[in-house]
Coordinates of C-alpha atoms in Angstrom, one line a residue:
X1 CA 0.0 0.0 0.0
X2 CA 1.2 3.5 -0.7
X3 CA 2.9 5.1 1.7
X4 CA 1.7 9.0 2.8
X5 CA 3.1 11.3 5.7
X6 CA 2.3 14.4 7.3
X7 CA -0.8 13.4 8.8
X8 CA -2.2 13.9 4.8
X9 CA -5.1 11.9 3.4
X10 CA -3.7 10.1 0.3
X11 CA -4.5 11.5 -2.9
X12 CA -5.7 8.9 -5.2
X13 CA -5.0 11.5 -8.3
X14 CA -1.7 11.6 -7.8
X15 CA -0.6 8.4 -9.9
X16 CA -2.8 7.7 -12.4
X17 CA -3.7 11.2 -13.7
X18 CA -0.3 12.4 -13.8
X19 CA 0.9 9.2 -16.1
X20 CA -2.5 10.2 -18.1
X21 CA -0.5 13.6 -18.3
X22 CA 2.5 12.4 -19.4
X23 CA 0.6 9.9 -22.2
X24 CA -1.1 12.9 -23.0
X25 CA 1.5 14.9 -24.0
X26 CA 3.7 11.8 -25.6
X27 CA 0.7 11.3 -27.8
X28 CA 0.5 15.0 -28.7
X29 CA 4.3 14.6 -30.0
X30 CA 3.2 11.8 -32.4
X31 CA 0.4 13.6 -34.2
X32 CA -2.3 11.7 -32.0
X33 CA -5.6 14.5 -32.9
X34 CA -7.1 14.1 -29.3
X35 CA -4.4 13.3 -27.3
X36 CA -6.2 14.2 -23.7
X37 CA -9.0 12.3 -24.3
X38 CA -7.4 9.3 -26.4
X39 CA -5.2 8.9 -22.9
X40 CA -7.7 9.0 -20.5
X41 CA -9.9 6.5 -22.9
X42 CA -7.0 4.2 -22.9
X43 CA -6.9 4.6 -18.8
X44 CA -10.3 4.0 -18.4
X45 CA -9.8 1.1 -20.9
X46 CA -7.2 -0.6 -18.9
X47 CA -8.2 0.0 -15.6
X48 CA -12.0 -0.9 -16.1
X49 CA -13.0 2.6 -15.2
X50 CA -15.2 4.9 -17.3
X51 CA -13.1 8.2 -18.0
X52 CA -15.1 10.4 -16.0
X53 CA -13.9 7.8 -12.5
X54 CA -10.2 8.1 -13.6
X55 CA -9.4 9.7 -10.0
X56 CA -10.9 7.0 -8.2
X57 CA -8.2 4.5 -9.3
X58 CA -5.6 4.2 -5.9
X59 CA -2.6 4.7 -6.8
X60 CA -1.4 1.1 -5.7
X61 CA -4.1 0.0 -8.4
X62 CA -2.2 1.6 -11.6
X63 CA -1.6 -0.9 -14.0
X64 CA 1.7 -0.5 -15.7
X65 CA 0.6 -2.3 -18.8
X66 CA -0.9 1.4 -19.3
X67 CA 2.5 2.1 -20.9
X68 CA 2.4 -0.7 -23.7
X69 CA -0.8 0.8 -25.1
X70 CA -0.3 4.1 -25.3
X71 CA 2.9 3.0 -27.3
X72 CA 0.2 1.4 -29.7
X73 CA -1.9 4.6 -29.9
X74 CA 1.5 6.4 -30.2
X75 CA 2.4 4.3 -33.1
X76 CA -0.6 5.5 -34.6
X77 CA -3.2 2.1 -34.5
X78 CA -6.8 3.3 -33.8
X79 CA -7.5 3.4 -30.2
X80 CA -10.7 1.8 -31.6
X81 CA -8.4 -1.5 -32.4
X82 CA -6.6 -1.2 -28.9
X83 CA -9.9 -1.1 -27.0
X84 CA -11.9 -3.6 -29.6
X85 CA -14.9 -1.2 -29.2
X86 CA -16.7 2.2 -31.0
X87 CA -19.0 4.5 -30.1
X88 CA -21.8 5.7 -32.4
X89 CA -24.9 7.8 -31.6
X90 CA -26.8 5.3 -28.8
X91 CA -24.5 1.9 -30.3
X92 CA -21.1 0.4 -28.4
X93 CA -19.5 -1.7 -31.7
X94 CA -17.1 -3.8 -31.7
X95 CA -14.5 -3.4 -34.1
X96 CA -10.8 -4.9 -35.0
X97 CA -8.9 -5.4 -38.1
X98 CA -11.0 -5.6 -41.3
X99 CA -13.5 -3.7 -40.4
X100 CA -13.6 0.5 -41.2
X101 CA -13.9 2.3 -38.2
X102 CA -17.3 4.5 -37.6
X103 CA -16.7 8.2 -37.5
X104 CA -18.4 11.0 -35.3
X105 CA -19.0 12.8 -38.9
X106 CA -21.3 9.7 -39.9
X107 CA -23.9 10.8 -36.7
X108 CA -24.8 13.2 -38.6
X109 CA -25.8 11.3 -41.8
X110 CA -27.4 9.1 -39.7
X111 CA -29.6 11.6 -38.0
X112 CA -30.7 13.7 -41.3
X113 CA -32.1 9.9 -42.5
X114 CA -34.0 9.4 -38.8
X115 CA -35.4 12.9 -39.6
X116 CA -36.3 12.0 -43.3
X117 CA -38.1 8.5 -42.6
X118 CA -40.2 10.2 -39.6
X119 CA -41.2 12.7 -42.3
X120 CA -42.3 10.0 -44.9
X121 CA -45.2 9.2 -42.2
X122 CA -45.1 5.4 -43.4
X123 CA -46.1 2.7 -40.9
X124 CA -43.0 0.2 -41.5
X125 CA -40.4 1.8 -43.4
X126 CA -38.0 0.0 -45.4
X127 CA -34.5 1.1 -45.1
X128 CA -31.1 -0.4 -46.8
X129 CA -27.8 0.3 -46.0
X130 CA -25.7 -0.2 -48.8
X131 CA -21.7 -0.6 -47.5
X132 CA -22.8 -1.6 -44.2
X133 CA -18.9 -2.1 -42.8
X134 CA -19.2 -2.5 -38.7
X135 CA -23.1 -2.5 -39.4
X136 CA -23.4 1.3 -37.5
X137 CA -25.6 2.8 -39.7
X138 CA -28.3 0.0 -39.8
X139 CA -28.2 -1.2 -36.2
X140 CA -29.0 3.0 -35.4
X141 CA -31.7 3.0 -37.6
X142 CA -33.1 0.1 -36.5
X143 CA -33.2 1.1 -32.8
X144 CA -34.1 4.6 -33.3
X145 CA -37.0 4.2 -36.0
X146 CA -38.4 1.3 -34.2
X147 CA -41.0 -0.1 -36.7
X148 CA -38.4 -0.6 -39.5
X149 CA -37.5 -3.1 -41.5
X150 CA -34.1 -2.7 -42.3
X151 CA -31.4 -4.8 -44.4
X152 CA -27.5 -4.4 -45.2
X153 CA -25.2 -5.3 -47.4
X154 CA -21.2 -6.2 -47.2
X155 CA -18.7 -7.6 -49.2
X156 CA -15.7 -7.7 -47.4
X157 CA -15.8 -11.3 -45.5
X158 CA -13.2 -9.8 -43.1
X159 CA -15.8 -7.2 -42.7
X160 CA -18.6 -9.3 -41.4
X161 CA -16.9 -11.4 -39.2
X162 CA -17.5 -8.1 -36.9
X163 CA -20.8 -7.0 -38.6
X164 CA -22.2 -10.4 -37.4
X165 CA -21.4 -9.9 -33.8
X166 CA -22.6 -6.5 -33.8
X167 CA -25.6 -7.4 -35.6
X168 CA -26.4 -10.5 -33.1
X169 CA -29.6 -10.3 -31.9
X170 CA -30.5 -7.3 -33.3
X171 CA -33.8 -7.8 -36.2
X172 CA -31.4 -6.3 -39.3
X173 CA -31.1 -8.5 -42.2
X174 CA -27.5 -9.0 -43.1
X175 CA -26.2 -10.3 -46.4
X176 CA -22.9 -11.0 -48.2
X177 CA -22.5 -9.3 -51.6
X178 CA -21.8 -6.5 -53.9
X179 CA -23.7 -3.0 -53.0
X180 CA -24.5 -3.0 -57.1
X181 CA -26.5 -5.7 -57.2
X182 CA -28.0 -6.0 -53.7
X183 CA -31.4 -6.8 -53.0
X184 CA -33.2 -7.7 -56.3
X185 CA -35.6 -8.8 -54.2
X186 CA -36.7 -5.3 -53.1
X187 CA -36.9 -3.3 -55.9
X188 CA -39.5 -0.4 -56.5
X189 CA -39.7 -1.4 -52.7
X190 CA -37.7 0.7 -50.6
X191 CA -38.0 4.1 -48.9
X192 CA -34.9 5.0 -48.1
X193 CA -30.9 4.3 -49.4
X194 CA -28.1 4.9 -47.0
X195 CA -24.5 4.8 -47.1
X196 CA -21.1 5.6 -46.4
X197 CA -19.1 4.0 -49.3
X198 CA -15.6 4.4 -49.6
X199 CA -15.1 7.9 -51.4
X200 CA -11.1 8.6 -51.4
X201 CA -9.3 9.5 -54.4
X202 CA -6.2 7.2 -55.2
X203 CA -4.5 10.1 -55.8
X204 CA -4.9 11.3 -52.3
X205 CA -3.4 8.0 -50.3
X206 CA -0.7 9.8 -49.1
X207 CA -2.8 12.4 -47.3
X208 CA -4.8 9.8 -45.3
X209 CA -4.4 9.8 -41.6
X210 CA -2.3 6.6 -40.8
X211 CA -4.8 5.4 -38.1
X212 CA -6.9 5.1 -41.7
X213 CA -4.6 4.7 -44.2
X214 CA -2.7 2.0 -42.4
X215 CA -5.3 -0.1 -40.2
X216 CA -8.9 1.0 -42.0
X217 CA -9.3 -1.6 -45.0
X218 CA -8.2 -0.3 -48.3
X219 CA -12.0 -1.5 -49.8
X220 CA -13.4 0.6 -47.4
X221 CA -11.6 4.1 -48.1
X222 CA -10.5 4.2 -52.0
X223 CA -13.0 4.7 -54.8
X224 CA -10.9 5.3 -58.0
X225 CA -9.0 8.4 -59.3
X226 CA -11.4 11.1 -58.0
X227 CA -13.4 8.7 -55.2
X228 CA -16.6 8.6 -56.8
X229 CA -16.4 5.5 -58.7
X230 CA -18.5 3.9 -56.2
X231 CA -20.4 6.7 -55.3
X232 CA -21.8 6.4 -59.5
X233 CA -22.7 3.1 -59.2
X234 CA -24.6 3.7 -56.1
X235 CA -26.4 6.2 -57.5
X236 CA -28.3 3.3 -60.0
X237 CA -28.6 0.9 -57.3
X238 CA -30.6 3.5 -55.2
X239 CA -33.0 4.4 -58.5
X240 CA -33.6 0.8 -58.8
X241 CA -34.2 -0.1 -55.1
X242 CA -36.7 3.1 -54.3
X243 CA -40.3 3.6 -54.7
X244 CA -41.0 6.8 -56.4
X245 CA -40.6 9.5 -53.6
X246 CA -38.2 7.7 -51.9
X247 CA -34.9 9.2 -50.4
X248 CA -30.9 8.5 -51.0
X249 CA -28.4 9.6 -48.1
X250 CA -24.6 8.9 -49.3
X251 CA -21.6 10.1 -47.1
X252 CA -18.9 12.0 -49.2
X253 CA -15.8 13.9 -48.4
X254 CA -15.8 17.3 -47.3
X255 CA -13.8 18.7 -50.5
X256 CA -16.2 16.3 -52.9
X257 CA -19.5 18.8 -51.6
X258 CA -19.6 20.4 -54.8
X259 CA -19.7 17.1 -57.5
X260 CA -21.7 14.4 -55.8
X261 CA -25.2 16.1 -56.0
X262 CA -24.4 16.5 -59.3
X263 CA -24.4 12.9 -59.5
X264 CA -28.5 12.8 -58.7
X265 CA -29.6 14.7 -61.8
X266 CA -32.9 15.1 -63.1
X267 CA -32.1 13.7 -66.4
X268 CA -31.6 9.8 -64.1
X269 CA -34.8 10.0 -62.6
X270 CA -33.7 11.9 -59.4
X271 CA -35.2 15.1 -57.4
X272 CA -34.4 17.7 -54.5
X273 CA -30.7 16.6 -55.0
X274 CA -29.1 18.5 -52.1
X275 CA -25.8 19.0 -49.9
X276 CA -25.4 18.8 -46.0
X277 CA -23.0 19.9 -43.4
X278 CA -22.2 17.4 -40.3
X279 CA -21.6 19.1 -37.2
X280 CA -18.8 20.5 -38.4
X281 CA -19.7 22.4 -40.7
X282 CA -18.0 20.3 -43.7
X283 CA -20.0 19.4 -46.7
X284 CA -20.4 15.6 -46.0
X285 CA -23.4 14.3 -47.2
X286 CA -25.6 14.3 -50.4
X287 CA -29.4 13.6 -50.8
X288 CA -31.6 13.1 -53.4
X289 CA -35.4 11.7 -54.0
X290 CA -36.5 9.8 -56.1
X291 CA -38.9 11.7 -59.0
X292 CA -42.7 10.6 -59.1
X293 CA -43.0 8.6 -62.6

């Protein structure tokens, strides 16, 4: 047990918080974007805490082991693949190797669709979510539009090997395959098309955060020489899978605002093609509806 003198209570801070200081500020020298609270999340992690109990830890409790994982953040692997888990909107994932790693910018896509299929004032929406990855998108929707029926789609077998344990239990119905050809079964059917499909120019892979670059899978992130390749396709997937008045939500890049409305036009059967902000402020995702015949 820790020693104290001078009659003083022990201060259970004093360990802990000032290692978290000092893995704060290594983190900062590698180029870690929120080293303070990557730190304390990797605390919390380790010492079965949530970040907000940090100073409840005693100091004879600090786990040393603290030390080898913040090397691993350091070296720049997610501290989604250190802790196994992700956070999104009301959802705790579990991710890993293979799988792309949910952002906080996607909440935001995510919430304009909640917003859009309450609108639609139908009594069991259907809802695809083409790209699925982790199976975020989908498993939100399905808990926060409760009478929804609700189907993904992934490719990557990787992929799903953590789709399926996120989507265990849950009523979302998963399949293997290409988002192109996905769910012949529903066409004419649907009322609303999400995704977030890999929208990275090849030309830009040297840009790309290494947490990304280096741990996210490739077939998650790069979409040809200006990232839309994917995003095209999409586009008559979604006109084949809606009913007329139906709605398309696809996640883009912040600098691709401009083009990927432009990808809904009028002339392919599309409406009220528009451009969003996430919280932000970034151009980051385009909608569209389908036009009535």
């Amino acid at each position: 047990m820790a020693q104290h003198h001078g009659g003083r209570p022990p201060n259970p801070r004093s360990v802990l918080l000032a290692e978290v200081a000092q893995a704060t500020q290594r983190l900062a020298d590698a180029g870690v974007p929120s080293p303070r609270t990557d730190a304390e999340e990797l605390a919390a992690y380790l010492h079965g805490v949530k970040r907000g109990e940090l100073h409840t830890v005693p100091d004879a409790d600090f786990d040393a082991r603290y030390w080898e994982v913040v090397a691993r953040r350091e070296a720049r692997e997610p501290l989604q693949h250190i802790t196994g888990l992700a956070y999104f909107r009301y959802l705790e994932l579990q991710v890993g190797p293979g799988v792309f790693v949910p952002r906080p910018e996607t909440e935001s896509v995510v919430g304009w669709a909640i917003d859009a299929v309450r609108a639609m004032d139908v009594v069991e929406p259907c809802i695809v979510d083409l790209c699925t990855g982790s199976g975020a998108i989908a498993l939100a929707l399905a808990q926060e539009v409760p009478r929804s029926r609700v189907y993904a789609v992934e490719l990557s077998e990787d992929a799903l090997k953590w789709t399926r344990r996120n989507m265990e239990g849950s009523r979302v119905e998963l399949r293997q395959g290409d988002a192109l050809t996905a769910f012949p079964d529903l066409d004419g059917q649907v009322d609303l098309v999400v995704s977030n499909p890999p929208y990275i120019p090849l030309t830009e892979w040297e840009y790309v955060a290494p947490e990304a670059r280096d741990h996210d899978p490739q077939l998650a992130l790069f979409s040809g020489e200006d990232g839309l390749d994917l995003i095209r396709g999409l586009e008559r997937t979604a006109h084949r899978l809606l009913r007329p008045g139906g709605v398309v939500v696809v996640e883009h890049a912040d600098t691709q605002g401009g083009q990927v409305p432009w990808i809904f036009t009028e002339e392919r059967g599309w409406a009220d093609a528009a451009d969003h902000p996430d919280l932000n402020n970034r151009p980051r995702f385009a909608t569209a509806r389908k036009a009535m015949p």
